Coordinates of C-alpha atoms in Angstrom, one line a residue:
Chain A
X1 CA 26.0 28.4 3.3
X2 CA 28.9 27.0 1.4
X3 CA 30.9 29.0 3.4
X4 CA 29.4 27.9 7.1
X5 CA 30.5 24.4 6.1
X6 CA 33.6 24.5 5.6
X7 CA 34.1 27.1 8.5
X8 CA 32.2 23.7 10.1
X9 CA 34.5 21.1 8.8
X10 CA 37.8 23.0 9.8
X11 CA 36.1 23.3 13.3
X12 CA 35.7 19.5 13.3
X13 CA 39.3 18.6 11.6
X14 CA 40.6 20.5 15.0
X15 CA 38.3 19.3 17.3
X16 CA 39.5 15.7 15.7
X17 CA 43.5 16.7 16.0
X18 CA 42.7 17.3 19.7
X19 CA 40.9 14.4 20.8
X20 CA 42.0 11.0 21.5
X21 CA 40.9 8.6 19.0
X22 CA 38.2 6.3 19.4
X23 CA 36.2 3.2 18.6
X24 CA 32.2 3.4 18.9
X25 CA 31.7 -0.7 19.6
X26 CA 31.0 0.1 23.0
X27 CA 28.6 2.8 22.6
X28 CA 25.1 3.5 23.0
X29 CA 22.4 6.1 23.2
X30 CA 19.8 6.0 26.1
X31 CA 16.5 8.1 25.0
X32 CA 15.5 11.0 27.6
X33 CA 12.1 10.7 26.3
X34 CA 10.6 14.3 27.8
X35 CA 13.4 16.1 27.2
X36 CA 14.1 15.1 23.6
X37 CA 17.2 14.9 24.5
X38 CA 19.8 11.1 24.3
X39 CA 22.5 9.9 26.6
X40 CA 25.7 8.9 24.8
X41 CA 27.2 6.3 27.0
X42 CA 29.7 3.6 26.9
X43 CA 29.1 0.0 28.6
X44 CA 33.5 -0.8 29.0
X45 CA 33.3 1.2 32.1
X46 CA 29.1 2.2 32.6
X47 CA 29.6 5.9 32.1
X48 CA 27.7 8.6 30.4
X49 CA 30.1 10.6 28.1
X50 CA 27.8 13.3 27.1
X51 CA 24.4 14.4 26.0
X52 CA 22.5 15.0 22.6
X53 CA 19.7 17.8 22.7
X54 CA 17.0 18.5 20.1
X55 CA 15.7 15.7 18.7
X56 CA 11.9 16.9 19.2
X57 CA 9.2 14.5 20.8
X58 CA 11.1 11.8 21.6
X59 CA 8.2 9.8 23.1
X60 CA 8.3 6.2 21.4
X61 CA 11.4 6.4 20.4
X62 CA 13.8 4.3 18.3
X63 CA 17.4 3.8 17.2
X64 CA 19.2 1.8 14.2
X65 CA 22.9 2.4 13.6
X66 CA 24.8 2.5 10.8
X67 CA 27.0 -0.1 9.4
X68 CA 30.4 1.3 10.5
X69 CA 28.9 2.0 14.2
X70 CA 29.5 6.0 13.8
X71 CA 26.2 7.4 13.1
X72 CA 22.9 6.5 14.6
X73 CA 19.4 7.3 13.0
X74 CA 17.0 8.6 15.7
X75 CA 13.2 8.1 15.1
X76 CA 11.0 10.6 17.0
X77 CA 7.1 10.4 17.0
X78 CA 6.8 13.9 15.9
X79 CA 8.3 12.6 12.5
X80 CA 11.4 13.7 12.9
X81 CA 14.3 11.9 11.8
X82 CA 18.1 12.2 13.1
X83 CA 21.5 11.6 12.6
X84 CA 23.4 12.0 15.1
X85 CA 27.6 11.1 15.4
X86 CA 28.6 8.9 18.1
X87 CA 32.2 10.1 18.0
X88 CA 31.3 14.2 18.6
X89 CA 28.0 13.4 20.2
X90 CA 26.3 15.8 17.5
X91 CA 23.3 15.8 15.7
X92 CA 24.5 16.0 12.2
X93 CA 21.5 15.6 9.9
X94 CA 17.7 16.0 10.6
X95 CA 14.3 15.8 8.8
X96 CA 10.7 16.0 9.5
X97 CA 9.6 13.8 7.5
X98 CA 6.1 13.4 8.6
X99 CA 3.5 14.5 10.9
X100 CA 3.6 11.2 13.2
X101 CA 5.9 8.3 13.2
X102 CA 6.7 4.9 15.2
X103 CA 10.0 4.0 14.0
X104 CA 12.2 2.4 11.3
X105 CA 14.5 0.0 10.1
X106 CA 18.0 0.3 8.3
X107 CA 18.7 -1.6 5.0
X108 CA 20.7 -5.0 4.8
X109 CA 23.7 -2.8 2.8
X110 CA 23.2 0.3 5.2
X111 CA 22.7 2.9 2.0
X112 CA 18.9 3.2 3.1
X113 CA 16.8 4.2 6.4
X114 CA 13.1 3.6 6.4
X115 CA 10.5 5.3 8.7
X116 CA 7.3 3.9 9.6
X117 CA 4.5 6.1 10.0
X118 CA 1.3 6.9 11.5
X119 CA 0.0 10.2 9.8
X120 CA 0.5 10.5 6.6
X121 CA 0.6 6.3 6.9
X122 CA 3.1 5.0 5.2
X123 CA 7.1 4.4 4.9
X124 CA 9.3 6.7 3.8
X125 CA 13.1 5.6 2.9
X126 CA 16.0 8.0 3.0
X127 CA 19.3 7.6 1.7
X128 CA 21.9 7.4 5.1
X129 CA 24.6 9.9 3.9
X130 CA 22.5 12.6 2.8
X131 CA 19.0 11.8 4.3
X132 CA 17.4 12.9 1.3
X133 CA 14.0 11.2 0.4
X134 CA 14.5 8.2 -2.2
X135 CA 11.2 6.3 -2.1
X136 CA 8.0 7.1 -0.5
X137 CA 5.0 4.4 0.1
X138 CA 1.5 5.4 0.9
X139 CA 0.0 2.7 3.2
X140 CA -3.2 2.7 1.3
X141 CA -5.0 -0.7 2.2
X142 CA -7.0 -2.8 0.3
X143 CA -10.0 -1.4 2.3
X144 CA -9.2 2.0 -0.1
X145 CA -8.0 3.7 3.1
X146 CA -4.9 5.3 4.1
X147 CA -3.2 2.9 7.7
X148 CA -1.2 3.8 10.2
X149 CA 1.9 1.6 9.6
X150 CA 3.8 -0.3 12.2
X151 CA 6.7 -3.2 13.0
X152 CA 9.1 -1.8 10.0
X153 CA 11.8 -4.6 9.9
X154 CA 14.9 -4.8 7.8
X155 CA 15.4 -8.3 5.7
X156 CA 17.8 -9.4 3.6
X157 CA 17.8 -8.8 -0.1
X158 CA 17.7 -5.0 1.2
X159 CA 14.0 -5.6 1.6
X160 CA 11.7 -3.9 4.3
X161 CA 9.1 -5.6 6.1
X162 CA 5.7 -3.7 7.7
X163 CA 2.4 -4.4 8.7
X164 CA -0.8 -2.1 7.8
X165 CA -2.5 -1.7 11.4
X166 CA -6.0 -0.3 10.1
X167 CA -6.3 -3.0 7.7
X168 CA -4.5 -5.7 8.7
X169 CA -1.8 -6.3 6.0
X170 CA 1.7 -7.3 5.8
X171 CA 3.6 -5.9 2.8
X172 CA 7.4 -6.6 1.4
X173 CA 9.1 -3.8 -0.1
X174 CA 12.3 -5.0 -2.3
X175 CA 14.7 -2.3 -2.4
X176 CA 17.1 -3.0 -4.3
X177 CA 16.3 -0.4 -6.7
X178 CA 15.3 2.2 -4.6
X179 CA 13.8 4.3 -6.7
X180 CA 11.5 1.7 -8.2
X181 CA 10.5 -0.4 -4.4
X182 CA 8.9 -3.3 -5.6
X183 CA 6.0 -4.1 -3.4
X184 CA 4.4 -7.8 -2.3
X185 CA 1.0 -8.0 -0.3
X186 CA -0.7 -9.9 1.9
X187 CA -3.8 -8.9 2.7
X188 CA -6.5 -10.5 5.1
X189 CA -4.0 -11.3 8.0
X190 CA -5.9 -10.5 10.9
X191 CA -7.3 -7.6 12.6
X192 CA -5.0 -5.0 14.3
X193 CA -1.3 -5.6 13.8
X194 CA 0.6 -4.2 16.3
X195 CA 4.3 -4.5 16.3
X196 CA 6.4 -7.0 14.3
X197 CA 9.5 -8.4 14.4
X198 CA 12.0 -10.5 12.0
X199 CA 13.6 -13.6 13.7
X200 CA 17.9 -12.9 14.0
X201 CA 18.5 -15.3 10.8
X202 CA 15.9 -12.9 8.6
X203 CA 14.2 -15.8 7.7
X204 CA 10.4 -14.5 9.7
X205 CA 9.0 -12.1 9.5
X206 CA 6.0 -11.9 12.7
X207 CA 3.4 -9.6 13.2
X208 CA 1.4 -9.6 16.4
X209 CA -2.0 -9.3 16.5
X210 CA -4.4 -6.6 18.6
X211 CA -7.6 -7.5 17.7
X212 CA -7.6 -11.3 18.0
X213 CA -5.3 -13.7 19.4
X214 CA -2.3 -14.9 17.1
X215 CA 0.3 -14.2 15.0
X216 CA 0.7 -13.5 11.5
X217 CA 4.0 -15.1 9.9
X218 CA 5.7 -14.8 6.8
X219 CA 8.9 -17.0 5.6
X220 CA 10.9 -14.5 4.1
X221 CA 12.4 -17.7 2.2
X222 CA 9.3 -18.9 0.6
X223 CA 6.9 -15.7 0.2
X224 CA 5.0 -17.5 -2.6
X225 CA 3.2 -19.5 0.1
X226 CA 1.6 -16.5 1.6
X227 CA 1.0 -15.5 5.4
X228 CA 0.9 -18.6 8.4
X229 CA -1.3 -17.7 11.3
X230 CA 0.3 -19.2 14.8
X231 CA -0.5 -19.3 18.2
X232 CA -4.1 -18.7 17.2
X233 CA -6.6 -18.8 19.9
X234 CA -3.7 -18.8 23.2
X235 CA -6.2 -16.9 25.2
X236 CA -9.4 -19.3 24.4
X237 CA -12.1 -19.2 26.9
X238 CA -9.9 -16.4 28.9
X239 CA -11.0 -12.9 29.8
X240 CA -8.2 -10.8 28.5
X241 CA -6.9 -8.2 31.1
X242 CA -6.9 -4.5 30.0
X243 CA -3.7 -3.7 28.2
X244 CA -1.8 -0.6 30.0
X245 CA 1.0 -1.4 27.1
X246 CA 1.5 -2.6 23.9
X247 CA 3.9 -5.4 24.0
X248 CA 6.9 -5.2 21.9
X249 CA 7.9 -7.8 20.3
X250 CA 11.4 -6.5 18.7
X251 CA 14.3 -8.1 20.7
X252 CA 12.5 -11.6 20.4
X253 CA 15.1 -14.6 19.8
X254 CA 15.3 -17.9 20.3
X255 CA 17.1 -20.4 22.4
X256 CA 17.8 -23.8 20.8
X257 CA 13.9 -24.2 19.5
X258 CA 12.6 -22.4 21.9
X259 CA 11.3 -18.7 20.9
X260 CA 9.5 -16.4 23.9
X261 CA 6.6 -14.1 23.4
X262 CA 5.3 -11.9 25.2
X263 CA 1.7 -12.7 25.6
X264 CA -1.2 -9.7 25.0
X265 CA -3.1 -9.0 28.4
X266 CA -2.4 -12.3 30.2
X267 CA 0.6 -12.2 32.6
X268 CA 2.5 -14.8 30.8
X269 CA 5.3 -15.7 28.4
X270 CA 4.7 -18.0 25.6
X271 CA 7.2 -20.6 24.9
X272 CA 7.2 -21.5 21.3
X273 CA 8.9 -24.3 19.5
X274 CA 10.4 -22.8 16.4
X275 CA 10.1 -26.2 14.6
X276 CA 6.5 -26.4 14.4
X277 CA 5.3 -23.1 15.5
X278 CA 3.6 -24.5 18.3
X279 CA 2.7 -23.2 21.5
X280 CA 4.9 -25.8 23.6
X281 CA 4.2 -23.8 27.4
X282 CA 3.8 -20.5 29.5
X283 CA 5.3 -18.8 32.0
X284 CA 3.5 -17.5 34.8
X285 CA 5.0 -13.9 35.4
X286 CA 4.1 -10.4 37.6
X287 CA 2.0 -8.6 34.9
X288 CA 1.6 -8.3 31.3
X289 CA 5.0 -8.5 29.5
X290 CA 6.4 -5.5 27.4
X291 CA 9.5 -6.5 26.2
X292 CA 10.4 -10.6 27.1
X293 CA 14.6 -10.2 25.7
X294 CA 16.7 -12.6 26.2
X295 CA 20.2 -12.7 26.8
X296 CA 22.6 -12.8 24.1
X297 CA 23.6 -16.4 24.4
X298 CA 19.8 -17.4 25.4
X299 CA 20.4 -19.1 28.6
X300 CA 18.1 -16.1 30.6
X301 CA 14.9 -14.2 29.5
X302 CA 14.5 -10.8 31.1
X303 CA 10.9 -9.4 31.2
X304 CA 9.4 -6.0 32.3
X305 CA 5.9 -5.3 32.7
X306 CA 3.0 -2.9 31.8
X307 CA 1.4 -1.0 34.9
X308 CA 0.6 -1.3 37.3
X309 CA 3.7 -4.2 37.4
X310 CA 6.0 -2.0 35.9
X311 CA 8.2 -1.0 38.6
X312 CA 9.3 -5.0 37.9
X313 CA 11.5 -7.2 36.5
X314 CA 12.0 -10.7 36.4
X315 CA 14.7 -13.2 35.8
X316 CA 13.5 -16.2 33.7
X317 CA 15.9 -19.2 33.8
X318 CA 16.1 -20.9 30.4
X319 CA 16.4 -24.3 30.7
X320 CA 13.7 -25.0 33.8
X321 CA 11.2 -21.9 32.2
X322 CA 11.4 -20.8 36.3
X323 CA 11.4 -17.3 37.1
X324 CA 14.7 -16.9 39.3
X325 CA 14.7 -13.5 40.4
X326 CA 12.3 -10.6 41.0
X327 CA 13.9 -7.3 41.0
X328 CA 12.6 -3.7 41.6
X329 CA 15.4 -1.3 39.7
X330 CA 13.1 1.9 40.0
X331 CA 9.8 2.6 39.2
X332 CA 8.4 2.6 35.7
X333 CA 10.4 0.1 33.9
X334 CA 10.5 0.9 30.4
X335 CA 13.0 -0.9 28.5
X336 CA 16.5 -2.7 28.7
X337 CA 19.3 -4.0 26.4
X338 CA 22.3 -6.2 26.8
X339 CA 26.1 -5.8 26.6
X340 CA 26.7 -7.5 23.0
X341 CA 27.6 -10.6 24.8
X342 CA 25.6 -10.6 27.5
X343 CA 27.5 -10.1 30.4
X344 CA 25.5 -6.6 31.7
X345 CA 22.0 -5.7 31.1
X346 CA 20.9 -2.2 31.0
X347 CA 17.4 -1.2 32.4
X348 CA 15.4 2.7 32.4
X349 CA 13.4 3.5 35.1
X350 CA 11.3 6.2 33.6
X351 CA 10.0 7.3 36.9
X352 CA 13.2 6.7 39.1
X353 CA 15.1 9.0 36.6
X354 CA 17.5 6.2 36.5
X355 CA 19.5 3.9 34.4
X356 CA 20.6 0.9 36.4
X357 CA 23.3 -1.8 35.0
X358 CA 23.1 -5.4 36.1
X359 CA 25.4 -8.2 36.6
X360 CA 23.5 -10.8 34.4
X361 CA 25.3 -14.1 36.4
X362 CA 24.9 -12.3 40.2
X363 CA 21.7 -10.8 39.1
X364 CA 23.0 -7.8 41.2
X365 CA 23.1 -3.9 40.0
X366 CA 26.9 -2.5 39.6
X367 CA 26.0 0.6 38.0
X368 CA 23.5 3.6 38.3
X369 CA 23.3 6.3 36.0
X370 CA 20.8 9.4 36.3
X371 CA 18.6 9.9 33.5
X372 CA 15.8 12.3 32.5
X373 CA 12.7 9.8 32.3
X374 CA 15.0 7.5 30.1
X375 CA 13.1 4.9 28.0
X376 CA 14.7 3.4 25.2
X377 CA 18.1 2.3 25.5
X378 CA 20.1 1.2 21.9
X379 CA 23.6 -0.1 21.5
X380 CA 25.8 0.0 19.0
X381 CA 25.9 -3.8 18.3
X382 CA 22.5 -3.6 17.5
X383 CA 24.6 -2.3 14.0
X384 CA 25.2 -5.5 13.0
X385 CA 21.9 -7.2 13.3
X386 CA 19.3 -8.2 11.0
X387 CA 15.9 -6.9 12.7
X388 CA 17.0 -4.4 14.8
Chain B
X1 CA -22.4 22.0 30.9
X2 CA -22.7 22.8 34.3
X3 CA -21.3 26.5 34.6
X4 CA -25.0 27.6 33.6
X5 CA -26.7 26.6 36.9
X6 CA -23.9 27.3 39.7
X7 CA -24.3 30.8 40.9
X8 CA -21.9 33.0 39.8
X9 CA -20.8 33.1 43.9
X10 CA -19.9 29.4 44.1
X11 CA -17.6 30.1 41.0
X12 CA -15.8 32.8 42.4
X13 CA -15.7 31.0 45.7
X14 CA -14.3 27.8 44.2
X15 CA -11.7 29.6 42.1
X16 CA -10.2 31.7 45.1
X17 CA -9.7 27.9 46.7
X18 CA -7.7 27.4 44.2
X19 CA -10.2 24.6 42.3
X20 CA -11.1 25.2 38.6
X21 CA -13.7 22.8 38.0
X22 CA -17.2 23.7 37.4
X23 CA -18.7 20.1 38.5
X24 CA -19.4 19.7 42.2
X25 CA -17.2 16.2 42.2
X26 CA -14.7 16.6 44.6
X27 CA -10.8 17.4 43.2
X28 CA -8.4 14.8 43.6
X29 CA -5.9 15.9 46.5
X30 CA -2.3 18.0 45.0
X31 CA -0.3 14.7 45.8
X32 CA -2.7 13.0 43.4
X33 CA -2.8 15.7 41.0
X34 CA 0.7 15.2 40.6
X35 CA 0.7 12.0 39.7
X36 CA -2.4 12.5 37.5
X37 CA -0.2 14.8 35.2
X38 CA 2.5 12.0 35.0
X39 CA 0.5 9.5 33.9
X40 CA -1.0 11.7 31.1
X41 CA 2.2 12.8 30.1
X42 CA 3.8 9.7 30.1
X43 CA 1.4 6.7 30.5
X44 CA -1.2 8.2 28.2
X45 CA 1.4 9.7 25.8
X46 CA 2.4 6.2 24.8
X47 CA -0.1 6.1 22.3
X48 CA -1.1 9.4 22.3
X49 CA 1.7 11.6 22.0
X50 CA 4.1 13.2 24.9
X51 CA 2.8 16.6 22.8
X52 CA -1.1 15.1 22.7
X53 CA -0.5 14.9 18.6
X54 CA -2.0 11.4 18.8
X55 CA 0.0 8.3 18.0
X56 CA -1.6 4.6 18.1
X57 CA -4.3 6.6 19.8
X58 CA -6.3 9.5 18.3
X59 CA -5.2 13.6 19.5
X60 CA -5.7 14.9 22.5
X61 CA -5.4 18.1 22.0
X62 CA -8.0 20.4 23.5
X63 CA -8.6 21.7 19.9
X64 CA -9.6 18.1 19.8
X65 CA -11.5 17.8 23.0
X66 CA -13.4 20.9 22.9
X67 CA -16.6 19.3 21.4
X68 CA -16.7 15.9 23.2
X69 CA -19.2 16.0 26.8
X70 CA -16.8 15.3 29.7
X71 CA -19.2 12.6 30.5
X72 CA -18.0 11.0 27.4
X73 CA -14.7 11.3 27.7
X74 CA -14.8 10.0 31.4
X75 CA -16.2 7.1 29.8
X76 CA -13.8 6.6 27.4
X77 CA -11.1 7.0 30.5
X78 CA -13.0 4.6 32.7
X79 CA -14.4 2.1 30.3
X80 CA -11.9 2.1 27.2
X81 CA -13.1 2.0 23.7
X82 CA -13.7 -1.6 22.8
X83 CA -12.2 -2.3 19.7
X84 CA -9.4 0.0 19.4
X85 CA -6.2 -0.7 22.1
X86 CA -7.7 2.1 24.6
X87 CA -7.6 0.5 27.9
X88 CA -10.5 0.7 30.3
X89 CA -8.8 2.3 32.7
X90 CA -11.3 1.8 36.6
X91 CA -8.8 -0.4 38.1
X92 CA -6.6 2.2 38.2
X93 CA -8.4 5.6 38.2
X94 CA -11.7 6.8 40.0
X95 CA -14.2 8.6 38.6
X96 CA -12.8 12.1 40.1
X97 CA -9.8 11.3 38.7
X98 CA -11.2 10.7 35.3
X99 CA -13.0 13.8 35.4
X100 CA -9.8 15.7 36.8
X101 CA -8.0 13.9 33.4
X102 CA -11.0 15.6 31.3
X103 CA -10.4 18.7 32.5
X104 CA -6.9 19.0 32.0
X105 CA -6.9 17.6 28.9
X106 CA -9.7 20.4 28.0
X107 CA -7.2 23.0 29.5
X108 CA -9.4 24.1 32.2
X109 CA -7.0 22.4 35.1
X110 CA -3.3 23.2 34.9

């Protein structure tokens, strides 16, 4: 074994005298969610540079990166967790490390990645350089039963955030001794957590609720004072629609005072005010939002929908809260991201087999690459925020 | 269920057709067929796994399946399971295609 690697590193010290040296800032990975396979792209010029093979069931899957911008951790839903290098395109580290997982979250000083998951539920935090396991936290709820675990945020004070779906809990794991997590819980927050999210400053921490309408809120500041519901009752006296897709509430922001959510089985955007928490208006949209993003400097929201809608996407200008644009990049829409300052926005059209890139001021596509039913699309900038 | 009262003729007839199912609903045309399969694999397997392994939703594997009545399960496809985030799914799918989504989950359709 011994042996192999350094046969492996000598390999890689050529390969590295040979090629041109490069910066990552520009990179990203797009998922090819059937073929477990990722795009590594760059966004300077909108091309595909090459592609990353054997990262198992790559359905629901997510990307954090690591401080530096070289290596990105890949979380599969078969449990599998990856490292792959953005410089050689190779997969350099991987671990099942369950049976079923939806994602994870890298620590505030980037020595720890956690993954969230379904079966066994709980989290599971490995250290970055050598993914062995460091902590591992059974979800078992008050209710005495073992939960599925979702919305795994990162928060300062190299804490992680998550919610317990089956019994509707929000707990705060302090890492800073990682061997030793210190665990806060809040228990009773409503039924059926769903995804989460932790606003950019790390401040809130937001779960969304399934089961009833609402949010549950935590101020990472002040955890002493327990969990705020908000937006409790939006869909009062409304039949809900059936929900086709879970919204996802990662990639939220805010825009002044004004914070966007998607709303759960209406076809509307909720405008909050982040000064009270108050629902302050809606946006009428084409179908149920999945992912309501908006663009780096928070002058547009772009929104794409659950079926049957989600061949869509629309163009939400900030200041009027009027859709601008409706446009059809390929069917089955499933995610997008934005050039770190906003200039481009990337969208997958799973069923297109297409990436397309967008002008975000002309609203017009300069760019399509083909994909293998691409879904999730992650760029390296996302390195350098709290929450994602 | 309903193997045990078709003749054994009508089986053999059907098959050489090219159409698996036991149940005398008609099969949902190739074209749709197609786009059946996509939607399991990828619309389905949101929640419950590209691989079936379950996710947010429980396993669909047939392992899984094997003891559930299709009527049941087209039920579960049709009307969703109040409760739980499983969508009911009529406004998209007819009953044949619910039944054509039982099968193939069962492994008796390709």
């Amino acid at each position: 074994m011994k042996r192999l690697a350094v046969v492996a590193a000598l390999v890689a010290l050529s390969a590295c005298a040979e090629a041109p040296m490069r910066a990552t800032g520009d990179l990203g990975l797009v998922v090819e969610r059937a073929d477990g396979a990722l795009q590594l792209v760059e966004t300077s010029h909108n091309t595909r540079l090459s592609r990353v093979s054997g990262l198992g069931d790559l359905s629901h899957a997510s990307v954090v990166y690591s401080r530096d911008e070289r290596y990105a951790f890949v979380f599969g839903r078969d449990g599998g967790l990856s490292k792959v290098d953005m410089l050689s395109g190779r997969v350099v580290g991987r671990v099942m490390q369950s049976g079923n997982s939806i994602g994870g979250a890298i620590s505030q000083d980037g020595r720890l990645v956690a993954v969230a998951n379904y079966t066994p539920g709980g989290v599971r935090v490995f250290d970055t350089d050598t993914l062995e396991m460091v902590a591992d936290i059974p979800a078992l709820g008050a209710d005495g039963q073992t939960s599925k675990v979702v919305g795994l945020e990162d928060a300062p004070g190299n804490r992680f955030v998550f919610s317990l779906y089956d019994s509707g809990e929000i707990w705060l794991a302090d890492l800073k001794d990682p061997k030793k997590p210190a665990i806060r819980k809040f228990t009773g927050i409503g039924k059926q957590p769903y995804d989460a999210l932790v606003t950019e400053d790390g401040r809130y921490y937001m779960a969304g609720l399934f089961g009833e309408d609402g949010i549950a809120m935590v101020d990472l500041w002040n955890p002493e004072a327990g969990v705020r519901r908000i937006l409790d009752h939006y869909g009062k006296g409304q039949q809900p629609l059936p929900v086709y897709k879970m919204p996802h509430l990662e990639g939220w922001a805010a825009s002044g005072t004004q914070a966007f959510l998607p709303a759960i089985g209406r076809h509307e955007v909720l405008v909050v005010d982040t000064t009270t928490w108050r629902e302050v208006g809606r946006i009428a949209v084409a179908g149920q939002p999945v992912f309501a993003m908006l663009r780096p400097d928070g002058r547009q929201m772009w929104v794409n929908f659950a079926l049957p809608d989600n061949g869509k996407v629309q163009v939400i200008d900030v200041p009027s809260l009027s859709v601008v644009k409706t446009i059809e990049p390929g069917p089955g829409v499933l995610h997008m991201e934005f050039t770190p300052r906003g200039e481009r926005v990337w969208l997958s059209s799973r069923d297109a087999d297409h990436v397309t890139v967008w002008d975000t001021e002309t609203l017009e596509q300069v760019a399509e690459l083909p994909a293998s039913k691409p879904s999730g699309i992650f760029f390296t900038a996302r390195a350098h925020r709290i929450g994602l | 269920m309903k193997a045990a009262v078709i003749p054994g003729l009508f089986l053999v007839g059907a098959t050489a057709l090219g159409a698996a199912s036991v149940s005398a609903a008609p099969i949902p045309a190739p074209a749709r067929q197609e786009q059946l399969r996509a939607l399991v694999t990828q619309d389905c397997g949101s929640c419950h796994g590209m691989t079936r392994k379950g996710g947010l939703g429980s396993p669909l594997l047939a392992e899984n399946l094997a003891g559930i009545g299709d009527e049941a399960l087209v039920a579960t496809i049709l009307d969703g399971r109040p409760g739980t985030p499983m969508p009911p799914w009529r406004a998209l799918l007819s009953e044949d295609d619910a039944l054509w989504i039982v099968h193939h989950l069962k492994g008796e359709m390709p």
